[in-house]
Amino acid sequence: MKKPHPCGEKKFLVLRAGMDFRIRCVNCEREVMVPRVKIEKNIKKVWKYSKSQKIKIYLYYLCHVIYIVTGIVLPIVSAKVIVYLTNSDFYQIVLMGFTIFFIESLNSIIFFCQRSLTSYIYRETLSYLETDLSKEVLKLDNTSIDDNGSGVF
């Protein structure tokens, strides 16, 4: 979370996910119920569950940098086309047209890769999170469920 717990710890363990999240402070082990909207807004990172996605995250950032660079280069190349149009240099205009086509194609491919990597990272991280949450729920014994539960399913 962005803001630390009053005990000073910034790491929390997710115990329950749904419309509300039940999170436990790693340091003092106090549990808090937080609305989903507040969690999504204030979450900083979920590194424990996305460690296996490290390479994919780096690829995502690389794709993002390439996407930004192509966005910067494209207007420069377009300006060159205008200069060649005023000089009536047909060969250079055709060459720049192919260059613009190549940059736009690269831009589209990079955008597709970004979206694919985003969905893959999200899906895998969520899967690990759900698996870990299920394991934590299965560790509960009947007495803790009776003490803390409402009794209604």
mmCIF file of N, CA, C and O in Angstrom, residues 43-145:
data_model
loop_
_atom_site.group_PDB
_atom_site.id
_atom_site.type_symbol
_atom_site.label_atom_id
_atom_site.label_comp_id
_atom_site.label_asym_id
_atom_site.label_seq_id
_atom_site.Cartn_x
_atom_site.Cartn_y
_atom_site.Cartn_z
ATOM 1 N N ILE A 43 -2.935 0.531 -4.031
ATOM 2 C CA ILE A 43 -1.956 -0.556 -4.066
ATOM 3 C C ILE A 43 -0.691 -0.085 -4.782
ATOM 4 O O ILE A 43 -0.754 0.629 -5.765
ATOM 5 N N LYS A 44 0.448 -0.459 -4.236
ATOM 6 C CA LYS A 44 1.704 -0.036 -4.818
ATOM 7 C C LYS A 44 2.266 -1.145 -5.721
ATOM 8 O O LYS A 44 2.569 -0.920 -6.865
ATOM 9 N N LYS A 45 2.382 -2.333 -5.186
ATOM 10 C CA LYS A 45 2.843 -3.460 -6.007
ATOM 11 C C LYS A 45 2.477 -4.770 -5.328
ATOM 12 O O LYS A 45 2.306 -4.834 -4.120
ATOM 13 N N VAL A 46 2.362 -5.797 -6.137
ATOM 14 C CA VAL A 46 2.075 -7.140 -5.642
ATOM 15 C C VAL A 46 3.223 -8.014 -6.138
ATOM 16 O O VAL A 46 3.061 -8.849 -7.005
ATOM 17 N N TRP A 47 4.404 -7.753 -5.594
ATOM 18 C CA TRP A 47 5.601 -8.402 -6.107
ATOM 19 C C TRP A 47 5.662 -9.876 -5.739
ATOM 20 O O TRP A 47 6.173 -10.678 -6.501
ATOM 21 N N LYS A 48 5.130 -10.261 -4.594
ATOM 22 C CA LYS A 48 5.197 -11.656 -4.164
ATOM 23 C C LYS A 48 4.551 -12.563 -5.199
ATOM 24 O O LYS A 48 5.037 -13.651 -5.465
ATOM 25 N N TYR A 49 3.474 -12.102 -5.788
ATOM 26 C CA TYR A 49 2.728 -12.930 -6.730
ATOM 27 C C TYR A 49 3.190 -12.758 -8.176
ATOM 28 O O TYR A 49 2.799 -13.518 -9.036
ATOM 29 N N SER A 50 3.993 -11.763 -8.446
ATOM 30 C CA SER A 50 4.420 -11.544 -9.827
ATOM 31 C C SER A 50 5.917 -11.751 -10.020
ATOM 32 O O SER A 50 6.461 -11.360 -11.046
ATOM 33 N N LYS A 51 6.594 -12.380 -9.061
ATOM 34 C CA LYS A 51 8.032 -12.622 -9.209
ATOM 35 C C LYS A 51 8.342 -13.491 -10.417
ATOM 36 O O LYS A 51 9.325 -13.275 -11.107
ATOM 37 N N SER A 52 7.481 -14.465 -10.687
ATOM 38 C CA SER A 52 7.728 -15.358 -11.825
ATOM 39 C C SER A 52 7.491 -14.645 -13.155
ATOM 40 O O SER A 52 7.901 -15.148 -14.199
ATOM 41 N N GLN A 53 6.871 -13.489 -13.122
ATOM 42 C CA GLN A 53 6.575 -12.727 -14.346
ATOM 43 C C GLN A 53 7.617 -11.641 -14.618
ATOM 44 O O GLN A 53 7.383 -10.750 -15.433
ATOM 45 N N LYS A 54 8.757 -11.716 -13.953
ATOM 46 C CA LYS A 54 9.767 -10.667 -14.029
ATOM 47 C C LYS A 54 10.200 -10.379 -15.471
ATOM 48 O O LYS A 54 10.255 -9.221 -15.885
ATOM 49 N N ILE A 55 10.469 -11.404 -16.240
ATOM 50 C CA ILE A 55 10.913 -11.227 -17.625
ATOM 51 C C ILE A 55 9.807 -10.573 -18.451
ATOM 52 O O ILE A 55 10.067 -9.667 -19.255
ATOM 53 N N LYS A 56 8.582 -11.018 -18.245
ATOM 54 C CA LYS A 56 7.456 -10.452 -18.993
ATOM 55 C C LYS A 56 7.252 -8.968 -18.634
ATOM 56 O O LYS A 56 6.905 -8.164 -19.491
ATOM 57 N N ILE A 57 7.483 -8.623 -17.376
ATOM 58 C CA ILE A 57 7.349 -7.222 -16.966
ATOM 59 C C ILE A 57 8.433 -6.380 -17.632
ATOM 60 O O ILE A 57 8.160 -5.286 -18.125
ATOM 61 N N TYR A 58 9.665 -6.898 -17.683
ATOM 62 C CA TYR A 58 10.733 -6.168 -18.367
ATOM 63 C C TYR A 58 10.436 -6.042 -19.862
ATOM 64 O O TYR A 58 10.698 -4.996 -20.449
ATOM 65 N N LEU A 59 9.890 -7.087 -20.473
ATOM 66 C CA LEU A 59 9.505 -7.009 -21.887
ATOM 67 C C LEU A 59 8.416 -5.966 -22.098
ATOM 68 O O LEU A 59 8.432 -5.238 -23.096
ATOM 69 N N TYR A 60 7.479 -5.895 -21.158
ATOM 70 C CA TYR A 60 6.421 -4.892 -21.251
ATOM 71 C C TYR A 60 7.020 -3.486 -21.248
ATOM 72 O O TYR A 60 6.650 -2.637 -22.062
ATOM 73 N N TYR A 61 7.958 -3.235 -20.330
ATOM 74 C CA TYR A 61 8.578 -1.910 -20.274
ATOM 75 C C TYR A 61 9.398 -1.624 -21.531
ATOM 76 O O TYR A 61 9.407 -0.495 -22.018
ATOM 77 N N LEU A 62 10.079 -2.630 -22.055
ATOM 78 C CA LEU A 62 10.828 -2.449 -23.296
ATOM 79 C C LEU A 62 9.888 -2.100 -24.448
ATOM 80 O O LEU A 62 10.171 -1.187 -25.233
ATOM 81 N N CYS A 63 8.774 -2.813 -24.545
ATOM 82 C CA CYS A 63 7.774 -2.503 -25.583
ATOM 83 C C CYS A 63 7.254 -1.082 -25.420
ATOM 84 O O CYS A 63 7.055 -0.365 -26.406
ATOM 85 N N HIS A 64 7.055 -0.675 -24.187
ATOM 86 C CA HIS A 64 6.549 0.671 -23.940
ATOM 87 C C HIS A 64 7.554 1.731 -24.388
ATOM 88 O O HIS A 64 7.176 2.740 -25.001
ATOM 89 N N VAL A 65 8.833 1.512 -24.120
ATOM 90 C CA VAL A 65 9.874 2.449 -24.550
ATOM 91 C C VAL A 65 9.935 2.519 -26.077
ATOM 92 O O VAL A 65 10.022 3.612 -26.657
ATOM 93 N N ILE A 66 9.880 1.357 -26.737
ATOM 94 C CA ILE A 66 9.895 1.340 -28.209
ATOM 95 C C ILE A 66 8.675 2.060 -28.762
ATOM 96 O O ILE A 66 8.766 2.813 -29.741
ATOM 97 N N TYR A 67 7.523 1.873 -28.129
ATOM 98 C CA TYR A 67 6.287 2.545 -28.558
ATOM 99 C C TYR A 67 6.433 4.065 -28.443
ATOM 100 O O TYR A 67 6.019 4.813 -29.334
ATOM 101 N N ILE A 68 7.054 4.527 -27.388
ATOM 102 C CA ILE A 68 7.282 5.964 -27.208
ATOM 103 C C ILE A 68 8.256 6.490 -28.258
ATOM 104 O O ILE A 68 8.039 7.561 -28.853
ATOM 105 N N VAL A 69 9.333 5.747 -28.510
ATOM 106 C CA VAL A 69 10.331 6.177 -29.504
ATOM 107 C C VAL A 69 9.703 6.267 -30.890
ATOM 108 O O VAL A 69 9.930 7.245 -31.616
ATOM 109 N N THR A 70 8.901 5.274 -31.263
ATOM 110 C CA THR A 70 8.257 5.346 -32.579
ATOM 111 C C THR A 70 7.279 6.507 -32.646
ATOM 112 O O THR A 70 7.106 7.117 -33.703
ATOM 113 N N GLY A 71 6.653 6.833 -31.524
ATOM 114 C CA GLY A 71 5.761 7.986 -31.495
ATOM 115 C C GLY A 71 6.502 9.300 -31.668
ATOM 116 O O GLY A 71 5.943 10.279 -32.155
ATOM 117 N N ILE A 72 7.766 9.334 -31.266
ATOM 118 C CA ILE A 72 8.584 10.539 -31.438
ATOM 119 C C ILE A 72 9.155 10.607 -32.847
ATOM 120 O O ILE A 72 9.211 11.680 -33.461
ATOM 121 N N VAL A 73 9.587 9.472 -33.392
ATOM 122 C CA VAL A 73 10.231 9.438 -34.705
ATOM 123 C C VAL A 73 9.234 9.704 -35.835
ATOM 124 O O VAL A 73 9.581 10.359 -36.830
ATOM 125 N N LEU A 74 8.016 9.243 -35.691
ATOM 126 C CA LEU A 74 7.034 9.365 -36.772
ATOM 127 C C LEU A 74 6.774 10.815 -37.195
ATOM 128 O O LEU A 74 6.790 11.105 -38.402
ATOM 129 N N PRO A 75 6.556 11.766 -36.308
ATOM 130 C CA PRO A 75 6.364 13.150 -36.763
ATOM 131 C C PRO A 75 7.602 13.737 -37.448
ATOM 132 O O PRO A 75 7.486 14.543 -38.379
ATOM 133 N N ILE A 76 8.781 13.314 -37.009
ATOM 134 C CA ILE A 76 10.013 13.800 -37.638
ATOM 135 C C ILE A 76 10.090 13.315 -39.077
ATOM 136 O O ILE A 76 10.412 14.081 -39.995
ATOM 137 N N VAL A 77 9.777 12.048 -39.287
ATOM 138 C CA VAL A 77 9.796 11.491 -40.646
ATOM 139 C C VAL A 77 8.711 12.146 -41.500
ATOM 140 O O VAL A 77 8.934 12.442 -42.675
ATOM 141 N N SER A 78 7.566 12.407 -40.910
ATOM 142 C CA SER A 78 6.487 13.074 -41.651
ATOM 143 C C SER A 78 6.906 14.480 -42.060
ATOM 144 O O SER A 78 6.566 14.943 -43.163
ATOM 145 N N ALA A 79 7.637 15.172 -41.207
ATOM 146 C CA ALA A 79 8.132 16.504 -41.556
ATOM 147 C C ALA A 79 9.125 16.429 -42.713
ATOM 148 O O ALA A 79 9.150 17.307 -43.591
ATOM 149 N N LYS A 80 9.938 15.377 -42.749
ATOM 150 C CA LYS A 80 10.881 15.177 -43.863
ATOM 151 C C LYS A 80 10.127 15.000 -45.180
ATOM 152 O O LYS A 80 10.572 15.486 -46.217
ATOM 153 N N VAL A 81 8.987 14.302 -45.128
ATOM 154 C CA VAL A 81 8.184 14.104 -46.338
ATOM 155 C C VAL A 81 7.721 15.454 -46.879
ATOM 156 O O VAL A 81 7.752 15.699 -48.095
ATOM 157 N N ILE A 82 7.314 16.333 -45.974
ATOM 158 C CA ILE A 82 6.866 17.661 -46.413
ATOM 159 C C ILE A 82 8.009 18.423 -47.076
ATOM 160 O O ILE A 82 7.822 19.087 -48.105
ATOM 161 N N VAL A 83 9.211 18.299 -46.524
ATOM 162 C CA VAL A 83 10.379 18.961 -47.129
ATOM 163 C C VAL A 83 10.645 18.400 -48.516
ATOM 164 O O VAL A 83 10.908 19.144 -49.471
ATOM 165 N N TYR A 84 10.565 17.077 -48.674
ATOM 166 C CA TYR A 84 10.808 16.472 -49.981
ATOM 167 C C TYR A 84 9.700 16.803 -50.968
ATOM 168 O O TYR A 84 9.941 16.871 -52.175
ATOM 169 N N LEU A 85 8.469 17.021 -50.476
ATOM 170 C CA LEU A 85 7.376 17.435 -51.362
ATOM 171 C C LEU A 85 7.641 18.820 -51.947
ATOM 172 O O LEU A 85 7.352 19.066 -53.128
ATOM 173 N N THR A 86 8.185 19.709 -51.139
ATOM 174 C CA THR A 86 8.471 21.057 -51.644
ATOM 175 C C THR A 86 9.627 21.041 -52.639
ATOM 176 O O THR A 86 9.696 21.892 -53.527
ATOM 177 N N ASN A 87 10.526 20.074 -52.526
ATOM 178 C CA ASN A 87 11.655 19.957 -53.453
ATOM 179 C C ASN A 87 11.314 19.110 -54.671
ATOM 180 O O ASN A 87 12.153 18.955 -55.557
ATOM 181 N N SER A 88 10.128 18.504 -54.709
ATOM 182 C CA SER A 88 9.683 17.628 -55.801
ATOM 183 C C SER A 88 10.634 16.458 -56.010
ATOM 184 O O SER A 88 10.925 16.064 -57.142
ATOM 185 N N ASP A 89 11.125 15.873 -54.940
ATOM 186 C CA ASP A 89 12.029 14.720 -55.007
ATOM 187 C C ASP A 89 11.199 13.454 -54.828
ATOM 188 O O ASP A 89 10.998 12.975 -53.709
ATOM 189 N N PHE A 90 10.714 12.876 -55.948
ATOM 190 C CA PHE A 90 9.789 11.748 -55.926
ATOM 191 C C PHE A 90 10.403 10.513 -55.273
ATOM 192 O O PHE A 90 9.752 9.820 -54.488
ATOM 193 N N TYR A 91 11.661 10.193 -55.566
ATOM 194 C CA TYR A 91 12.319 9.008 -55.013
ATOM 195 C C TYR A 91 12.363 9.083 -53.481
ATOM 196 O O TYR A 91 12.082 8.099 -52.789
ATOM 197 N N GLN A 92 12.703 10.229 -52.942
ATOM 198 C CA GLN A 92 12.771 10.395 -51.490
ATOM 199 C C GLN A 92 11.387 10.318 -50.854
ATOM 200 O O GLN A 92 11.227 9.796 -49.751
ATOM 201 N N ILE A 93 10.359 10.817 -51.567
ATOM 202 C CA ILE A 93 8.989 10.748 -51.050
ATOM 203 C C ILE A 93 8.542 9.295 -50.923
ATOM 204 O O ILE A 93 7.959 8.897 -49.907
ATOM 205 N N VAL A 94 8.830 8.489 -51.936
ATOM 206 C CA VAL A 94 8.465 7.068 -51.903
ATOM 207 C C VAL A 94 9.231 6.359 -50.784
ATOM 208 O O VAL A 94 8.664 5.558 -50.042
ATOM 209 N N LEU A 95 10.503 6.665 -50.652
ATOM 210 C CA LEU A 95 11.323 6.063 -49.602
ATOM 211 C C LEU A 95 10.779 6.429 -48.217
ATOM 212 O O LEU A 95 10.667 5.574 -47.331
ATOM 213 N N MET A 96 10.408 7.678 -48.030
ATOM 214 C CA MET A 96 9.844 8.115 -46.752
ATOM 215 C C MET A 96 8.464 7.485 -46.522
ATOM 216 O O MET A 96 8.095 7.194 -45.385
ATOM 217 N N GLY A 97 7.701 7.278 -47.593
ATOM 218 C CA GLY A 97 6.404 6.603 -47.469
ATOM 219 C C GLY A 97 6.565 5.190 -46.942
ATOM 220 O O GLY A 97 5.819 4.750 -46.053
ATOM 221 N N PHE A 98 7.553 4.461 -47.469
ATOM 222 C CA PHE A 98 7.834 3.111 -46.969
ATOM 223 C C PHE A 98 8.336 3.162 -45.523
ATOM 224 O O PHE A 98 7.998 2.297 -44.714
ATOM 225 N N THR A 99 9.118 4.173 -45.200
ATOM 226 C CA THR A 99 9.613 4.324 -43.832
ATOM 227 C C THR A 99 8.452 4.564 -42.864
ATOM 228 O O THR A 99 8.392 3.950 -41.790
ATOM 229 N N ILE A 100 7.527 5.437 -43.242
ATOM 230 C CA ILE A 100 6.355 5.706 -42.394
ATOM 231 C C ILE A 100 5.513 4.443 -42.243
ATOM 232 O O ILE A 100 5.041 4.130 -41.148
ATOM 233 N N PHE A 101 5.342 3.699 -43.339
ATOM 234 C CA PHE A 101 4.590 2.446 -43.278
ATOM 235 C C PHE A 101 5.258 1.466 -42.317
ATOM 236 O O PHE A 101 4.585 0.831 -41.495
ATOM 237 N N PHE A 102 6.591 1.369 -42.390
ATOM 238 C CA PHE A 102 7.325 0.469 -41.512
ATOM 239 C C PHE A 102 7.176 0.900 -40.047
ATOM 240 O O PHE A 102 6.928 0.061 -39.168
ATOM 241 N N ILE A 103 7.300 2.197 -39.770
ATOM 242 C CA ILE A 103 7.187 2.689 -38.392
ATOM 243 C C ILE A 103 5.784 2.454 -37.851
ATOM 244 O O ILE A 103 5.608 2.028 -36.704
ATOM 245 N N GLU A 104 4.760 2.724 -38.661
ATOM 246 C CA GLU A 104 3.372 2.502 -38.221
ATOM 247 C C GLU A 104 3.110 1.017 -37.981
ATOM 248 O O GLU A 104 2.418 0.650 -37.028
ATOM 249 N N SER A 105 3.653 0.155 -38.836
ATOM 250 C CA SER A 105 3.496 -1.290 -38.641
ATOM 251 C C SER A 105 4.178 -1.735 -37.349
ATOM 252 O O SER A 105 3.615 -2.512 -36.573
ATOM 253 N N LEU A 106 5.385 -1.231 -37.129
ATOM 254 C CA LEU A 106 6.107 -1.539 -35.898
ATOM 255 C C LEU A 106 5.328 -1.045 -34.681
ATOM 256 O O LEU A 106 5.209 -1.756 -33.674
ATOM 257 N N ASN A 107 4.760 0.139 -34.788
ATOM 258 C CA ASN A 107 3.960 0.707 -33.709
ATOM 259 C C ASN A 107 2.762 -0.190 -33.384
ATOM 260 O O ASN A 107 2.450 -0.435 -32.228
ATOM 261 N N SER A 108 2.087 -0.680 -34.410
ATOM 262 C CA SER A 108 0.928 -1.550 -34.211
ATOM 263 C C SER A 108 1.327 -2.883 -33.575
ATOM 264 O O SER A 108 0.638 -3.382 -32.677
ATOM 265 N N ILE A 109 2.430 -3.449 -34.030
ATOM 266 C CA ILE A 109 2.906 -4.725 -33.479
ATOM 267 C C ILE A 109 3.303 -4.553 -32.015
ATOM 268 O O ILE A 109 2.955 -5.384 -31.160
ATOM 269 N N ILE A 110 4.002 -3.478 -31.711
ATOM 270 C CA ILE A 110 4.413 -3.214 -30.335
ATOM 271 C C ILE A 110 3.197 -3.009 -29.444
ATOM 272 O O ILE A 110 3.136 -3.514 -28.320
ATOM 273 N N PHE A 111 2.185 -2.279 -29.938
ATOM 274 C CA PHE A 111 0.970 -2.052 -29.162
ATOM 275 C C PHE A 111 0.269 -3.381 -28.881
ATOM 276 O O PHE A 111 -0.190 -3.626 -27.756
ATOM 277 N N PHE A 112 0.202 -4.264 -29.884
ATOM 278 C CA PHE A 112 -0.392 -5.587 -29.689
ATOM 279 C C PHE A 112 0.381 -6.390 -28.647
ATOM 280 O O PHE A 112 -0.212 -7.034 -27.773
ATOM 281 N N CYS A 113 1.715 -6.348 -28.721
ATOM 282 C CA CYS A 113 2.548 -7.069 -27.745
ATOM 283 C C CYS A 113 2.344 -6.524 -26.336
ATOM 284 O O CYS A 113 2.269 -7.296 -25.374
ATOM 285 N N GLN A 114 2.234 -5.198 -26.221
ATOM 286 C CA GLN A 114 1.982 -4.592 -24.918
ATOM 287 C C GLN A 114 0.681 -5.105 -24.323
ATOM 288 O O GLN A 114 0.630 -5.485 -23.155
ATOM 289 N N ARG A 115 -0.374 -5.090 -25.107
ATOM 290 C CA ARG A 115 -1.681 -5.529 -24.616
ATOM 291 C C ARG A 115 -1.654 -7.015 -24.246
ATOM 292 O O ARG A 115 -2.235 -7.422 -23.243
ATOM 293 N N SER A 116 -0.982 -7.823 -25.062
ATOM 294 C CA SER A 116 -0.884 -9.255 -24.768
ATOM 295 C C SER A 116 -0.112 -9.503 -23.479
ATOM 296 O O SER A 116 -0.526 -10.316 -22.647
ATOM 297 N N LEU A 117 1.015 -8.808 -23.320
ATOM 298 C CA LEU A 117 1.813 -8.969 -22.106
ATOM 299 C C LEU A 117 1.047 -8.492 -20.877
ATOM 300 O O LEU A 117 1.102 -9.130 -19.819
ATOM 301 N N THR A 118 0.312 -7.402 -21.016
ATOM 302 C CA THR A 118 -0.466 -6.892 -19.888
ATOM 303 C C THR A 118 -1.493 -7.916 -19.436
ATOM 304 O O THR A 118 -1.614 -8.206 -18.243
ATOM 305 N N SER A 119 -2.231 -8.469 -20.380
ATOM 306 C CA SER A 119 -3.260 -9.445 -20.005
ATOM 307 C C SER A 119 -2.631 -10.721 -19.449
ATOM 308 O O SER A 119 -3.150 -11.303 -18.498
ATOM 309 N N TYR A 120 -1.497 -11.156 -19.996
ATOM 310 C CA TYR A 120 -0.829 -12.360 -19.511
ATOM 311 C C TYR A 120 -0.322 -12.155 -18.082
ATOM 312 O O TYR A 120 -0.524 -13.008 -17.217
ATOM 313 N N ILE A 121 0.344 -11.025 -17.830
ATOM 314 C CA ILE A 121 0.865 -10.736 -16.492
ATOM 315 C C ILE A 121 -0.275 -10.647 -15.490
ATOM 316 O O ILE A 121 -0.209 -11.211 -14.393
ATOM 317 N N TYR A 122 -1.343 -9.956 -15.868
ATOM 318 C CA TYR A 122 -2.494 -9.803 -14.983
ATOM 319 C C TYR A 122 -3.117 -11.163 -14.664
ATOM 320 O O TYR A 122 -3.390 -11.479 -13.512
ATOM 321 N N ARG A 123 -3.308 -11.980 -15.701
ATOM 322 C CA ARG A 123 -3.941 -13.281 -15.517
ATOM 323 C C ARG A 123 -3.101 -14.197 -14.627
ATOM 324 O O ARG A 123 -3.612 -14.828 -13.694
ATOM 325 N N GLU A 124 -1.808 -14.260 -14.881
ATOM 326 C CA GLU A 124 -0.931 -15.141 -14.103
ATOM 327 C C GLU A 124 -0.796 -14.660 -12.658
ATOM 328 O O GLU A 124 -0.824 -15.459 -11.725
ATOM 329 N N THR A 125 -0.666 -13.348 -12.463
ATOM 330 C CA THR A 125 -0.552 -12.811 -11.113
ATOM 331 C C THR A 125 -1.829 -13.066 -10.329
ATOM 332 O O THR A 125 -1.788 -13.462 -9.162
ATOM 333 N N LEU A 126 -2.966 -12.853 -10.959
ATOM 334 C CA LEU A 126 -4.238 -13.107 -10.299
ATOM 335 C C LEU A 126 -4.394 -14.585 -9.958
ATOM 336 O O LEU A 126 -4.893 -14.933 -8.892
ATOM 337 N N SER A 127 -3.931 -15.457 -10.847
ATOM 338 C CA SER A 127 -3.989 -16.892 -10.593
ATOM 339 C C SER A 127 -3.152 -17.269 -9.364
ATOM 340 O O SER A 127 -3.598 -18.033 -8.498
ATOM 341 N N TYR A 128 -1.924 -16.735 -9.277
ATOM 342 C CA TYR A 128 -1.077 -17.009 -8.121
ATOM 343 C C TYR A 128 -1.698 -16.446 -6.847
ATOM 344 O O TYR A 128 -1.640 -17.074 -5.793
ATOM 345 N N LEU A 129 -2.291 -15.270 -6.947
ATOM 346 C CA LEU A 129 -2.936 -14.644 -5.797
ATOM 347 C C LEU A 129 -4.101 -15.492 -5.308
ATOM 348 O O LEU A 129 -4.240 -15.748 -4.113
ATOM 349 N N GLU A 130 -4.943 -15.968 -6.227
ATOM 350 C CA GLU A 130 -6.080 -16.806 -5.855
ATOM 351 C C GLU A 130 -5.625 -18.130 -5.258
ATOM 352 O O GLU A 130 -6.211 -18.618 -4.290
ATOM 353 N N THR A 131 -4.575 -18.718 -5.813
ATOM 354 C CA THR A 131 -4.047 -19.981 -5.288
ATOM 355 C C THR A 131 -3.533 -19.802 -3.869
ATOM 356 O O THR A 131 -3.828 -20.607 -2.978
ATOM 357 N N ASP A 132 -2.773 -18.738 -3.641
ATOM 358 C CA ASP A 132 -2.240 -18.481 -2.313
ATOM 359 C C ASP A 132 -3.360 -18.191 -1.321
ATOM 360 O O ASP A 132 -3.324 -18.653 -0.177
ATOM 361 N N LEU A 133 -4.351 -17.446 -1.766
ATOM 362 C CA LEU A 133 -5.497 -17.144 -0.906
ATOM 363 C C LEU A 133 -6.256 -18.422 -0.544
ATOM 364 O O LEU A 133 -6.663 -18.612 0.600
ATOM 365 N N SER A 134 -6.407 -19.325 -1.504
ATOM 366 C CA SER A 134 -7.078 -20.598 -1.245
ATOM 367 C C SER A 134 -6.299 -21.432 -0.229
ATOM 368 O O SER A 134 -6.887 -22.054 0.661
ATOM 369 N N LYS A 135 -4.984 -21.427 -0.355
ATOM 370 C CA LYS A 135 -4.156 -22.172 0.607
ATOM 371 C C LYS A 135 -4.305 -21.605 2.004
ATOM 372 O O LYS A 135 -4.364 -22.348 2.988
ATOM 373 N N GLU A 136 -4.355 -20.265 2.100
ATOM 374 C CA GLU A 136 -4.515 -19.633 3.415
ATOM 375 C C GLU A 136 -5.876 -19.966 4.015
ATOM 376 O O GLU A 136 -5.988 -20.186 5.211
ATOM 377 N N VAL A 137 -6.916 -19.996 3.175
ATOM 378 C CA VAL A 137 -8.253 -20.319 3.668
ATOM 379 C C VAL A 137 -8.298 -21.761 4.151
ATOM 380 O O VAL A 137 -8.918 -22.071 5.175
ATOM 381 N N LEU A 138 -7.634 -22.670 3.429
ATOM 382 C CA LEU A 138 -7.641 -24.074 3.823
ATOM 383 C C LEU A 138 -6.868 -24.323 5.119
ATOM 384 O O LEU A 138 -7.082 -25.337 5.784
ATOM 385 N N LYS A 139 -5.995 -23.407 5.511
ATOM 386 C CA LYS A 139 -5.243 -23.555 6.754
ATOM 387 C C LYS A 139 -6.094 -23.256 7.983
ATOM 388 O O LYS A 139 -5.729 -23.609 9.090
ATOM 389 N N LEU A 140 -7.229 -22.590 7.778
ATOM 390 C CA LEU A 140 -8.101 -22.250 8.906
ATOM 391 C C LEU A 140 -8.691 -23.524 9.504
ATOM 392 O O LEU A 140 -9.036 -24.458 8.792
ATOM 393 N N ASP A 141 -8.831 -23.542 10.816
ATOM 394 C CA ASP A 141 -9.494 -24.672 11.444
ATOM 395 C C ASP A 141 -10.914 -24.268 11.834
ATOM 396 O O ASP A 141 -11.298 -23.098 11.759
ATOM 397 N N ASN A 142 -11.724 -25.225 12.213
ATOM 398 C CA ASN A 142 -13.139 -24.968 12.484
ATOM 399 C C ASN A 142 -13.361 -23.984 13.627
ATOM 400 O O ASN A 142 -14.322 -23.219 13.604
ATOM 401 N N THR A 143 -12.506 -23.995 14.632
ATOM 402 C CA THR A 143 -12.712 -23.091 15.768
ATOM 403 C C THR A 143 -12.552 -21.634 15.349
ATOM 404 O O THR A 143 -13.316 -20.781 15.783
ATOM 405 N N SER A 144 -11.570 -21.342 14.477
ATOM 406 C CA SER A 144 -11.387 -19.953 14.043
ATOM 407 C C SER A 144 -12.543 -19.529 13.132
ATOM 408 O O SER A 144 -12.948 -18.374 13.159
ATOM 409 N N ILE A 145 -13.088 -20.457 12.362
ATOM 410 C CA ILE A 145 -14.244 -20.129 11.518
ATOM 411 C C ILE A 145 -15.470 -19.870 12.394
ATOM 412 O O ILE A 145 -16.203 -18.927 12.172
#
